[in-house]
Short mmCIF file of C-alpha atoms and ligand atoms in Angstrom, two decimals:
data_model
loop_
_atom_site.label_atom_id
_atom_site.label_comp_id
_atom_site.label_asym_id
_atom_site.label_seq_id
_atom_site.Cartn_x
_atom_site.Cartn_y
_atom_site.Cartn_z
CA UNK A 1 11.53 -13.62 -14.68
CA UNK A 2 14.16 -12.43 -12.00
CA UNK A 3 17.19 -12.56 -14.85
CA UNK A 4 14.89 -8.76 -15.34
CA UNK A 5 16.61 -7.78 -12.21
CA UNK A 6 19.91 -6.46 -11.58
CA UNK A 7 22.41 -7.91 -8.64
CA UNK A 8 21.38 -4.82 -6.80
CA UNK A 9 18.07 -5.29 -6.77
CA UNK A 10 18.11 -9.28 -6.34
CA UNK A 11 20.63 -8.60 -3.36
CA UNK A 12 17.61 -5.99 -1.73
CA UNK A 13 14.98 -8.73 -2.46
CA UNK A 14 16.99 -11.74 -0.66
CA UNK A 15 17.73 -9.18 2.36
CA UNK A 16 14.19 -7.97 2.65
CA UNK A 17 13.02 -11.98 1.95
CA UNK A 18 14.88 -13.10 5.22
CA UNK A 19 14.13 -10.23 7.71
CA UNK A 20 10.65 -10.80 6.36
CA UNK A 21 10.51 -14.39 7.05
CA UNK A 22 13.01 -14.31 10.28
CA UNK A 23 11.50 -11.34 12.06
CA UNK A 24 8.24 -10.10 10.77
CA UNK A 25 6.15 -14.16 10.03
CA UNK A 26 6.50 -15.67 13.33
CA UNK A 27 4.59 -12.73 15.17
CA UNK A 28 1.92 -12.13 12.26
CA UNK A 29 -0.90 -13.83 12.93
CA UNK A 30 -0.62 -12.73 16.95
CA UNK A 31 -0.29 -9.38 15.98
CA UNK A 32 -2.92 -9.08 13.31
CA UNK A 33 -5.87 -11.15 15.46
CA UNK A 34 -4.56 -8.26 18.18
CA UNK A 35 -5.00 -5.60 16.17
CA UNK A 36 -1.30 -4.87 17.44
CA UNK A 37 0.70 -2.62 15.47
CA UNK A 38 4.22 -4.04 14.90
CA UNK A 39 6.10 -0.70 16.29
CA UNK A 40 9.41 -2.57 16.94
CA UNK A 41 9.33 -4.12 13.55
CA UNK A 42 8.49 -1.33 11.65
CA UNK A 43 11.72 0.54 13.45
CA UNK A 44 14.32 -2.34 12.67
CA UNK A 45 13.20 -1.92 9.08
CA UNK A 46 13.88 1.52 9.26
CA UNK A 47 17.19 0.49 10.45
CA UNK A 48 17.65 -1.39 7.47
CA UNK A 49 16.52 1.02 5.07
CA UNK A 50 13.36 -0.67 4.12
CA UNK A 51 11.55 3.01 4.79
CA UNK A 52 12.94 5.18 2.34
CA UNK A 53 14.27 2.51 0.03
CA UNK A 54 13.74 4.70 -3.47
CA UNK A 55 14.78 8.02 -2.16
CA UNK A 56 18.14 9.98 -2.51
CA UNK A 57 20.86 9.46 0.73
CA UNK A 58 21.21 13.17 0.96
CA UNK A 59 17.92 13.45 2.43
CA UNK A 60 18.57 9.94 4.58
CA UNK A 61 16.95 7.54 1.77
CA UNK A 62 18.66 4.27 0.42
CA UNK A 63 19.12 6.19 -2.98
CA UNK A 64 17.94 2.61 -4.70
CA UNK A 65 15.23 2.51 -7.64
CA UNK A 66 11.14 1.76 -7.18
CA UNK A 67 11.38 -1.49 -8.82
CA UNK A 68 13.95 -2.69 -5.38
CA UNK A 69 11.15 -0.62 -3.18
CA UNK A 70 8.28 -2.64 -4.82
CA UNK A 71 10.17 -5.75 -4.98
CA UNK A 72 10.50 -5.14 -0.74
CA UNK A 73 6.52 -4.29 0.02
CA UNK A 74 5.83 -7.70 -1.88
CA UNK A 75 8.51 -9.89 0.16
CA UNK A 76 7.38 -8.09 3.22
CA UNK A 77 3.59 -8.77 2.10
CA UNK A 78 4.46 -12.47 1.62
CA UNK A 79 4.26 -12.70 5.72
CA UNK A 80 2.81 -9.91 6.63
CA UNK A 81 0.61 -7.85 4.46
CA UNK A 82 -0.32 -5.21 7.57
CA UNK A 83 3.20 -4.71 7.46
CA UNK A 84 3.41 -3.90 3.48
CA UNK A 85 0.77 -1.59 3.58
CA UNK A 86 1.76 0.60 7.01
CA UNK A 87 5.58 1.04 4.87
CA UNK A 88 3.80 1.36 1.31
CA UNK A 89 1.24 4.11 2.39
CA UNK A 90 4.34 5.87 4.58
CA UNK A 91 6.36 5.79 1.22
CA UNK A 92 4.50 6.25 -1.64
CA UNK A 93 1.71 8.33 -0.34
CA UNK A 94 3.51 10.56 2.07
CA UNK A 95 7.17 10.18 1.43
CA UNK A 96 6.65 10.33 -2.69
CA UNK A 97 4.45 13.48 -2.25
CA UNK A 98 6.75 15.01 0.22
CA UNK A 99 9.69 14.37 -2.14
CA UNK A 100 8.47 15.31 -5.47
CA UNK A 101 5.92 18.41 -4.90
CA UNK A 102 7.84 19.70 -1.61
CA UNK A 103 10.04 22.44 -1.72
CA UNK A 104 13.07 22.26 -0.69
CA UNK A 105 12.90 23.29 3.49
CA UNK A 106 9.70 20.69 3.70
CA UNK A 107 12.04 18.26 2.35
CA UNK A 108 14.94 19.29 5.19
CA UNK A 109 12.08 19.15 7.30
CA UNK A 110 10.50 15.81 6.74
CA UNK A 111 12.40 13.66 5.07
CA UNK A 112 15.22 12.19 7.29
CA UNK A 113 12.65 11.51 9.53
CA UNK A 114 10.29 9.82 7.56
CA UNK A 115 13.03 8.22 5.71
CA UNK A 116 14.58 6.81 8.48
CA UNK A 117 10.90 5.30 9.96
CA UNK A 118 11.39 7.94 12.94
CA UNK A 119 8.31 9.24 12.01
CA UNK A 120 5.27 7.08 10.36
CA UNK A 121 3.51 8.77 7.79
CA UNK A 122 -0.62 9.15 6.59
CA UNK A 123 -2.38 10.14 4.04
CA UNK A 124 -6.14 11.79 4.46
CA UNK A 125 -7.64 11.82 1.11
CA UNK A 126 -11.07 10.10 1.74
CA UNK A 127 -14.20 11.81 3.49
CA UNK A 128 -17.72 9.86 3.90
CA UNK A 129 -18.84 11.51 1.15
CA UNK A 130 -15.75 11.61 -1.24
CA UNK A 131 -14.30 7.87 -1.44
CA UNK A 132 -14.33 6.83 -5.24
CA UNK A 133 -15.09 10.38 -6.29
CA UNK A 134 -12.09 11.64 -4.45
CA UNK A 135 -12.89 15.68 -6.10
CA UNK A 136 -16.23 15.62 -3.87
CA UNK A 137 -13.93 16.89 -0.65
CA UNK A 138 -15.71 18.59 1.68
CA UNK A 139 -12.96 19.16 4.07
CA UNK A 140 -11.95 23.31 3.51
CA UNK A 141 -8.97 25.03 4.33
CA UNK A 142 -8.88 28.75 4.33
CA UNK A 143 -6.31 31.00 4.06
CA UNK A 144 -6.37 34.27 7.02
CA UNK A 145 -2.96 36.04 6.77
CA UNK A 146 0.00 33.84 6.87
CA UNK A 147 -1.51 30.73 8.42
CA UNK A 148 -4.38 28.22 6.26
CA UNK A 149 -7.51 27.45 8.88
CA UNK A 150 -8.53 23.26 8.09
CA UNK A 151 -12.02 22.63 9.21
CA UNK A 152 -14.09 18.79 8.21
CA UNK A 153 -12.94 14.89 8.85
CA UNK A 154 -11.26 12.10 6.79
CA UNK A 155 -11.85 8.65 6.90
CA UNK A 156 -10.08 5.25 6.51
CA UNK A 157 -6.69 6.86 7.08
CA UNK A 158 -3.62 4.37 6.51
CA UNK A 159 -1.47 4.29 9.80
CA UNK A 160 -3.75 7.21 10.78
CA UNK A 161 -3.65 6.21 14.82
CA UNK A 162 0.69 6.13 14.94
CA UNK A 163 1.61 8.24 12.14
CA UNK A 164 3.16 11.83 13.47
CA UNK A 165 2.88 13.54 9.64
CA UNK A 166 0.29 13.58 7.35
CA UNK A 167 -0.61 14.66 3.87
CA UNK A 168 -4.11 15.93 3.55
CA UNK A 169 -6.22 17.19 1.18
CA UNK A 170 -8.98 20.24 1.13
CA UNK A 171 -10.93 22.35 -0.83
CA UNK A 172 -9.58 25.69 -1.20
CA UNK A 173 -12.39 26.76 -3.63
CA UNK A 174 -15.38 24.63 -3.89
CA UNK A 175 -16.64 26.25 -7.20
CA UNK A 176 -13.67 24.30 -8.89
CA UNK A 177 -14.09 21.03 -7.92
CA UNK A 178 -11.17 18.88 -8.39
CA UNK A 179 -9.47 22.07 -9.68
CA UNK A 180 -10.05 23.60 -6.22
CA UNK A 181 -8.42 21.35 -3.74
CA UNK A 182 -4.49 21.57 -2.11
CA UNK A 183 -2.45 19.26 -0.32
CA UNK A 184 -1.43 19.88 3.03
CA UNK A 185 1.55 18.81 5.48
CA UNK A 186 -0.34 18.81 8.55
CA UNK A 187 1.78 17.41 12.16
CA UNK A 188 0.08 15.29 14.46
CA UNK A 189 0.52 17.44 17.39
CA UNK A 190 -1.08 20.43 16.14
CA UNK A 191 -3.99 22.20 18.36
CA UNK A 192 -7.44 20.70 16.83
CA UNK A 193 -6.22 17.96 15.06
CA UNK A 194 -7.63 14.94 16.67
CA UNK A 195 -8.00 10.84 15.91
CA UNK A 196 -11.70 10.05 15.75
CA UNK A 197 -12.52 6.38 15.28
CA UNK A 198 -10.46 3.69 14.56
CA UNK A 199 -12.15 1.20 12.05
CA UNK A 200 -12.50 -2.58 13.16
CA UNK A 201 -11.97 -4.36 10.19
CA UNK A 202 -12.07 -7.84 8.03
CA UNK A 203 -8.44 -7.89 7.37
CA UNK A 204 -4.92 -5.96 7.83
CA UNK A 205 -5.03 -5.78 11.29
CA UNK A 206 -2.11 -4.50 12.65
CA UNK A 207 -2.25 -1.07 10.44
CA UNK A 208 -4.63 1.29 11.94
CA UNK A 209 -7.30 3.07 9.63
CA UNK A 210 -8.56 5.68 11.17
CA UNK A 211 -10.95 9.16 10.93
CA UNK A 212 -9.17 12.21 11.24
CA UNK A 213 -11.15 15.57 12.69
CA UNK A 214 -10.09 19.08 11.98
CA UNK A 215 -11.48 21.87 14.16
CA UNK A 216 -9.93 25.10 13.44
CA UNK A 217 -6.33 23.76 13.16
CA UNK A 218 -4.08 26.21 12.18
CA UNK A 219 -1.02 25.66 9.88
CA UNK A 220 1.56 28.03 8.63
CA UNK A 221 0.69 28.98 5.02
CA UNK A 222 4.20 27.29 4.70
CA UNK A 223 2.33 23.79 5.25
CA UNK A 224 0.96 24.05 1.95
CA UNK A 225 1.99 20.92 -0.39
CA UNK A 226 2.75 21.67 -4.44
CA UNK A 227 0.71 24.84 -6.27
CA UNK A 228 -2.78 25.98 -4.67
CA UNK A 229 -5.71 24.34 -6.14
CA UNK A 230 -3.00 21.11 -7.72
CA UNK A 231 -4.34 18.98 -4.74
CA UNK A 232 -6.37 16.43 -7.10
CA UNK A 233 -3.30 16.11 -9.36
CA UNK A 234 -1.01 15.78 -6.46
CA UNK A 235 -3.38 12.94 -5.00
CA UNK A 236 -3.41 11.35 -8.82
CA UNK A 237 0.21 11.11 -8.89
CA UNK A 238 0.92 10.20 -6.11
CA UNK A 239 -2.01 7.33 -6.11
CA UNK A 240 0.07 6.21 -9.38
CA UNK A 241 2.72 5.20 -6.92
CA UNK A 242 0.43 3.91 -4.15
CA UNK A 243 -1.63 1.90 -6.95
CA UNK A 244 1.99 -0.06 -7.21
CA UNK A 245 2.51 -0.45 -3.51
CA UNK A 246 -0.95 -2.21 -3.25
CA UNK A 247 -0.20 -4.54 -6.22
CA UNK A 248 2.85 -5.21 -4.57
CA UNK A 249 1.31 -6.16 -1.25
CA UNK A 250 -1.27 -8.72 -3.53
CA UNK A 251 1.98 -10.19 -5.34
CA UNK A 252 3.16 -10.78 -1.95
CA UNK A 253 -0.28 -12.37 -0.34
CA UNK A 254 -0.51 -14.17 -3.76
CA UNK A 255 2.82 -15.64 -3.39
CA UNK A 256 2.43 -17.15 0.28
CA UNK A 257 -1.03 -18.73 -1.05
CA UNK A 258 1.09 -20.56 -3.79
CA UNK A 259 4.21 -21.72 -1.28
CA UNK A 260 1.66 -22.57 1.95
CA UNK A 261 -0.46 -24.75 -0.97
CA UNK A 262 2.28 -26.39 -2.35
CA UNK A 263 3.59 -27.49 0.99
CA UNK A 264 0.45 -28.59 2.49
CA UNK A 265 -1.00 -30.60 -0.45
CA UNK A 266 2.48 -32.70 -0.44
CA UNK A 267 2.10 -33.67 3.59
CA UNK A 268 -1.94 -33.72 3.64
CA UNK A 269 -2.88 -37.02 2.82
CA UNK A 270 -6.31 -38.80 1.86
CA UNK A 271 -6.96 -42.20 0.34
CA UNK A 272 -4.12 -43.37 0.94
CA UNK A 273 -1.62 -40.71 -0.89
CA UNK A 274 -0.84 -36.96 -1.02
CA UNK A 275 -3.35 -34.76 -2.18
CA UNK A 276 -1.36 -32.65 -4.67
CA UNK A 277 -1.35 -36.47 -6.39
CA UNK A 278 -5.14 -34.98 -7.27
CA UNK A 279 -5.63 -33.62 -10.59
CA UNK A 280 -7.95 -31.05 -9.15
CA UNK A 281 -5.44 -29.81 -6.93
CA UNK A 282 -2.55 -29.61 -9.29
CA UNK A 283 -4.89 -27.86 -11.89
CA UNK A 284 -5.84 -25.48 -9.25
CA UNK A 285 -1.55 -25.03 -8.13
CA UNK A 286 -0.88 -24.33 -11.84
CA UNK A 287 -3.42 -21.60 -12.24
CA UNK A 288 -2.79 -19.74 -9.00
CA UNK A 289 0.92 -20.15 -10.54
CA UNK A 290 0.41 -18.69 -14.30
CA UNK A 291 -1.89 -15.79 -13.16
CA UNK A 292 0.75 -14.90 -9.54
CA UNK A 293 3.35 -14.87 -13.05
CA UNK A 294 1.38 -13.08 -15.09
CA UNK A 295 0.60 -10.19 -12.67
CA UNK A 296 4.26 -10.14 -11.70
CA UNK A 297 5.00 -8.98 -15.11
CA UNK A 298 2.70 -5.89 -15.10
CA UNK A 299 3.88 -5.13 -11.95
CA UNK A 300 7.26 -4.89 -12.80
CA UNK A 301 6.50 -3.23 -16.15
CA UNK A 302 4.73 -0.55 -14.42
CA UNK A 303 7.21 0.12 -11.85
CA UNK A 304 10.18 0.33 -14.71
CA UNK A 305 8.18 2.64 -16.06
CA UNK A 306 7.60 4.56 -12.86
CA UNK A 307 11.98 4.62 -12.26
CA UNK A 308 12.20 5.77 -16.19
CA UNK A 309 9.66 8.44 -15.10
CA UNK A 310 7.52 7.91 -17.74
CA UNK A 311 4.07 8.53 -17.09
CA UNK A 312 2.06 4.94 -16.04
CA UNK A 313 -0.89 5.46 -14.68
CA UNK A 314 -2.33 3.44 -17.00
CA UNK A 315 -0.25 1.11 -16.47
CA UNK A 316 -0.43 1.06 -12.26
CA UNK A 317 -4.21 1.02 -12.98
CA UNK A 318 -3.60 -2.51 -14.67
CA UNK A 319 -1.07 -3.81 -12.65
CA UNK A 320 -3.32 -3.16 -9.54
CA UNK A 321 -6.06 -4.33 -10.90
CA UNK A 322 -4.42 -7.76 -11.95
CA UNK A 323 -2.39 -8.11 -8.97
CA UNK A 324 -5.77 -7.93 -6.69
CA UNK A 325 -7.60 -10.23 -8.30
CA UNK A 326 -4.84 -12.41 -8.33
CA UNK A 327 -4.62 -12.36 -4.53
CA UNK A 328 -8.42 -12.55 -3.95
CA UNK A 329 -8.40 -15.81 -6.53
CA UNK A 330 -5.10 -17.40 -5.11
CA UNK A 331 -6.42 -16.67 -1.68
CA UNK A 332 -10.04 -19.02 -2.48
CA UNK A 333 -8.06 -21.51 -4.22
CA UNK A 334 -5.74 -21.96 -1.07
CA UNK A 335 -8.23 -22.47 1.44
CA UNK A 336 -9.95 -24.80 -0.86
CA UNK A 337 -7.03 -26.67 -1.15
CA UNK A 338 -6.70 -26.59 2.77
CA UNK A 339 -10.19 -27.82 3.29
CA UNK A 340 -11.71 -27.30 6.44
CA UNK A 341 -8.51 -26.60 8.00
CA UNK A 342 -7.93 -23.55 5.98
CA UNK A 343 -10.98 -22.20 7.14
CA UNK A 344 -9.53 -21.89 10.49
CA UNK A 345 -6.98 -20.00 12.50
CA UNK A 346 -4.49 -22.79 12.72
CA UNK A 347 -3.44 -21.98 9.38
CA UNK A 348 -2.69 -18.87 8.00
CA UNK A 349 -4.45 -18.69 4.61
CA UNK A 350 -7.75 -17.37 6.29
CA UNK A 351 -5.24 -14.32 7.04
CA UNK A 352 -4.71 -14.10 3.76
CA UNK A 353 -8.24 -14.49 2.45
CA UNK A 354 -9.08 -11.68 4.81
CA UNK A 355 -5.97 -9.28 3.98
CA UNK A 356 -6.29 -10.31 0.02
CA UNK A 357 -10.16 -8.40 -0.19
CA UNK A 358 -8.88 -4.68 0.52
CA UNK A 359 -6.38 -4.82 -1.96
CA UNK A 360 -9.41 -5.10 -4.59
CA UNK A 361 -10.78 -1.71 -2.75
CA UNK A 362 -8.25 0.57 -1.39
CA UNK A 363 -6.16 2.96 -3.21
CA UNK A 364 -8.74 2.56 -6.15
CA UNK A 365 -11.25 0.06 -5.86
CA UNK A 366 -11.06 -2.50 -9.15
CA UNK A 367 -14.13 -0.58 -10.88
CA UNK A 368 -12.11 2.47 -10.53
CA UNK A 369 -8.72 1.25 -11.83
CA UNK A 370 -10.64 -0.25 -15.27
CA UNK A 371 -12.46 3.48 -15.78
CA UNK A 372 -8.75 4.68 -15.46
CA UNK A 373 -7.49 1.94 -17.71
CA UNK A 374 -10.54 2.80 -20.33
CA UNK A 375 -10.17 6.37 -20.31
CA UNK A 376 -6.68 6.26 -21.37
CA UNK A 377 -7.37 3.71 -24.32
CA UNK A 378 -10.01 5.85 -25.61
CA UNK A 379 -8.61 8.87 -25.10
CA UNK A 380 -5.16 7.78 -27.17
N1 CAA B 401 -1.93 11.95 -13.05
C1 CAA B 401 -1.96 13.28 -13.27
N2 CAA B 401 -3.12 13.97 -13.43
C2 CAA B 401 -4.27 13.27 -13.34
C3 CAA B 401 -4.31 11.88 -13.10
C4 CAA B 401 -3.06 11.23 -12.96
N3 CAA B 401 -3.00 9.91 -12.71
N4 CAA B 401 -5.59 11.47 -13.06
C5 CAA B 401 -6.36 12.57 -13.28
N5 CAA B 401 -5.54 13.64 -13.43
C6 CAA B 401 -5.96 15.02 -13.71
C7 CAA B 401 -6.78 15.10 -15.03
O1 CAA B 401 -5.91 15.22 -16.13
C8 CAA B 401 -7.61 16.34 -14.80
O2 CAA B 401 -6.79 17.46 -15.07
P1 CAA B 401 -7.40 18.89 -15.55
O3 CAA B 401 -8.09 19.46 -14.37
O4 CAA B 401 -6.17 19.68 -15.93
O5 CAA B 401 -8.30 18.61 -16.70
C9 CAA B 401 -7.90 16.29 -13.31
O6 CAA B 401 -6.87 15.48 -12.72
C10 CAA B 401 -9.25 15.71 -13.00
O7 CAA B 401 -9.28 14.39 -13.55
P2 CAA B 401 -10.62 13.64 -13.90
O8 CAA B 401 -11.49 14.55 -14.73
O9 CAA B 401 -10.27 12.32 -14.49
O10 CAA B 401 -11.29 13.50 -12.46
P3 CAA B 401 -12.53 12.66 -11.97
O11 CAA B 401 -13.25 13.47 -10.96
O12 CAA B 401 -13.31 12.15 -13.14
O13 CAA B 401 -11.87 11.45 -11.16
C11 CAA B 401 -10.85 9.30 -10.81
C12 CAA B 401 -10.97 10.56 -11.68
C13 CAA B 401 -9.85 8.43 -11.55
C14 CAA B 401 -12.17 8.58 -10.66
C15 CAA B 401 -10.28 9.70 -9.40
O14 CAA B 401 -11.23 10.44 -8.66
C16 CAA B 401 -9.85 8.50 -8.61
O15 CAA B 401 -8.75 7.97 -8.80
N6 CAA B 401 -10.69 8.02 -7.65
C17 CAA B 401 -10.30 6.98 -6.72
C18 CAA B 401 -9.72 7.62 -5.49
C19 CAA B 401 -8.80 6.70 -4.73
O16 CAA B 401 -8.01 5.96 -5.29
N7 CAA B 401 -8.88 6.80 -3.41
C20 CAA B 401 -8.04 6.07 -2.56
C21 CAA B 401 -7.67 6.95 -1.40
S1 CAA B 401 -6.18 6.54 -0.56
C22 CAA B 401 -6.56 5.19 0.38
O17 CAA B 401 -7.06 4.21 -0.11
C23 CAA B 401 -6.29 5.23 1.82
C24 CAA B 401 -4.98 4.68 2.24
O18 CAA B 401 -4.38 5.22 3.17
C25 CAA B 401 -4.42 3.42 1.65
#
């Protein structure tokens, strides 16, 4: 499949592919038991590039394509899939937003320090009552002279303890529902704006997901992200991108159940002989293979698409939506394959079990992506 990709991009995937597997696997598993969020990591990839990958050098971007950005979250995601998702919700769902909506001082602003991984971005898009139906925000901002008044909390906010920028979203006339609400570019250190809890979860680890509260934090009317009231489309767009950042990350966990399998049914022996000798194994190998394949291809279909900025949301929808359950299935299969020993921490596919489940919910859970998916069939 890689004779799809140009030298460019195979050269970005090889690079990313060894820092990946030289820097960022051997402190994984430490770091995502300890919750520990890999800040020295995340800045030598920054060095590298690896944080504005698909964004024009003028504003301190790599000026490559999205295919070489989503080819990077999955190599990164084969080790570490905490690490994929901290740099894919930075880029696609702050950087992307920031970049195509912003106008042209924001992007001065925030770009070269975003780009660079100076400063981590979040997104704040959820509320407890507004997950799947993402128009039900409650959280309001309201406009008094030249500065916009954000009042209400956000939950389950990607890299929401570290980041220093976020993109959040409010209601800005609740009569309109989804046609009511507006992005805003809200900075961490801004009177008001406070972290509330910090979610223990199943999986991912070492990226934070966190509430944010407003009280009364004032922003310039500046702050303001795209048109008033284009906050759902601005969220819809730029979850097109994000839905491809996630599938990404599942390539990547699906990938490292494949390789770890492989090499531990050749060296795990019973009765006498290795266990990938096993028809039950190998059956189990080639499917994990086929279906890791076949979810590679809508992947990369959707993020061609994405660089010939056509529109794919469609598209994103499926290759999400394949790409999780890929990772979920490939992540069972492994641990069967590793027996009891999988099922404990002295190998890593438990990780991988554990990280494979949110891709499946976040971003879209899988019900969500097929009502995308079926609206656009039978609306064509
Ligand atoms: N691109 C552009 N516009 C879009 C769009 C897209 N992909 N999807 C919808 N729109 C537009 C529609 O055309 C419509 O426009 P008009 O107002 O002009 O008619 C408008 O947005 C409203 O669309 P819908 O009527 O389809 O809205 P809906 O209320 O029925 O909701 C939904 C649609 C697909 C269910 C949407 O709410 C959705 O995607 N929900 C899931 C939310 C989600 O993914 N949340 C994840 C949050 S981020 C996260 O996980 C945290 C993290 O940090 C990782």
């Amino acid at each position: 499949m890689d004779f799809l990709l140009t030298e460019e991009q195979l050269m970005l995937k090889d690079m990313v592919a060894k820092f990946a597997k030289e820097r960022i696997a051997p402190e994984a598993s430490e770091n995502e038991r300890n919750h520990r969020f890999p800040a020295e990591i995340i800045k030598e990839a920054g060095e590298l590039g690896l944080m504005g990958i698909a964004y024009p050098s003028e504003y301190g971007g790599s000026g490559m394509d999205f295919v070489s950005y989503f080819l990077a979250i999955e190599e990164i995601s084969r080790y570490c899939a905490s690490t994929g998702v901290i740099i894919s919700a930075h880029s696609s769902l702050v950087c992307d937003p920031i970049f195509r909506f912003g106008t042209e001082e924001q992007k001065q602003r925030y770009l070269p320090d975003l780009l660079s991984g100076n400063k981590i971005g979040s997104f704040s898009l959820t509320e407890a009552g507004a997950g799947s139906d993402a128009g039900a925000t409650k959280t309001t901002a309201v406009l008094d002279g030249d500065e916009w008044i954000l009042n209400g909390s956000k939950l389950f906010a990607t890299n929401g303890k570290e980041a220093d920028v976020f993109i959040l979203i409010a209601s800005t006339d609740s009569s309109k529902k989804t046609r009511g609400l507006t992005a805003f570019i809200v900075d961490k250190e801004t009177p008001g704006y406070k972290i509330g809890k910090v979610e223990k979860k199943l999986g991912i680890k070492s990226s934070s997901t966190a509430e944010i509260i407003l009280e009364n934090v004032r922003i310039p009317k500046t702050q303001m992200l795209g048109d008033l009231n284009s906050g759902f489309k601005v969220s819809m767009v730029t979850l097109d991108g994000g839905r491809l950042g996630i599938a990404s990350q599942a390539l990547g966990i699906a990938k490292a159940c494949i390789e770890d399998s492989i090499k531990y049914s050749k060296e795990r022996f019973q009765f006498d002989q290795p266990i990938s000798n096993n028809q039950a194994i190998q059956w189990m190998l080639a499917d994990m293979w086929v279906e890791y394949e076949a979810a590679r291809l809508l992947v990369y279909r959707a993020s061609i698409m994405k660089d010939r900025k056509m529109v794919y949301s469609k598209e994103a929808a499926a290759a999400k939506l394949k790409a999780s359950e890929v990772a979920m299935d490939c992540a069972r299969k492994a641990i069967q394959i590793f027996g009891g020993y999988g099922y404990t921490e002295d190998f890593n596919v438990e990780r991988y079990y554990r990280d494979a489940k949110i891709t499946e919910i976040y971003e879209g859970t899988s019900e969500i992506q097929r009502l995308v998916i079926a609206r656009t069939l039978l609306a064509d």
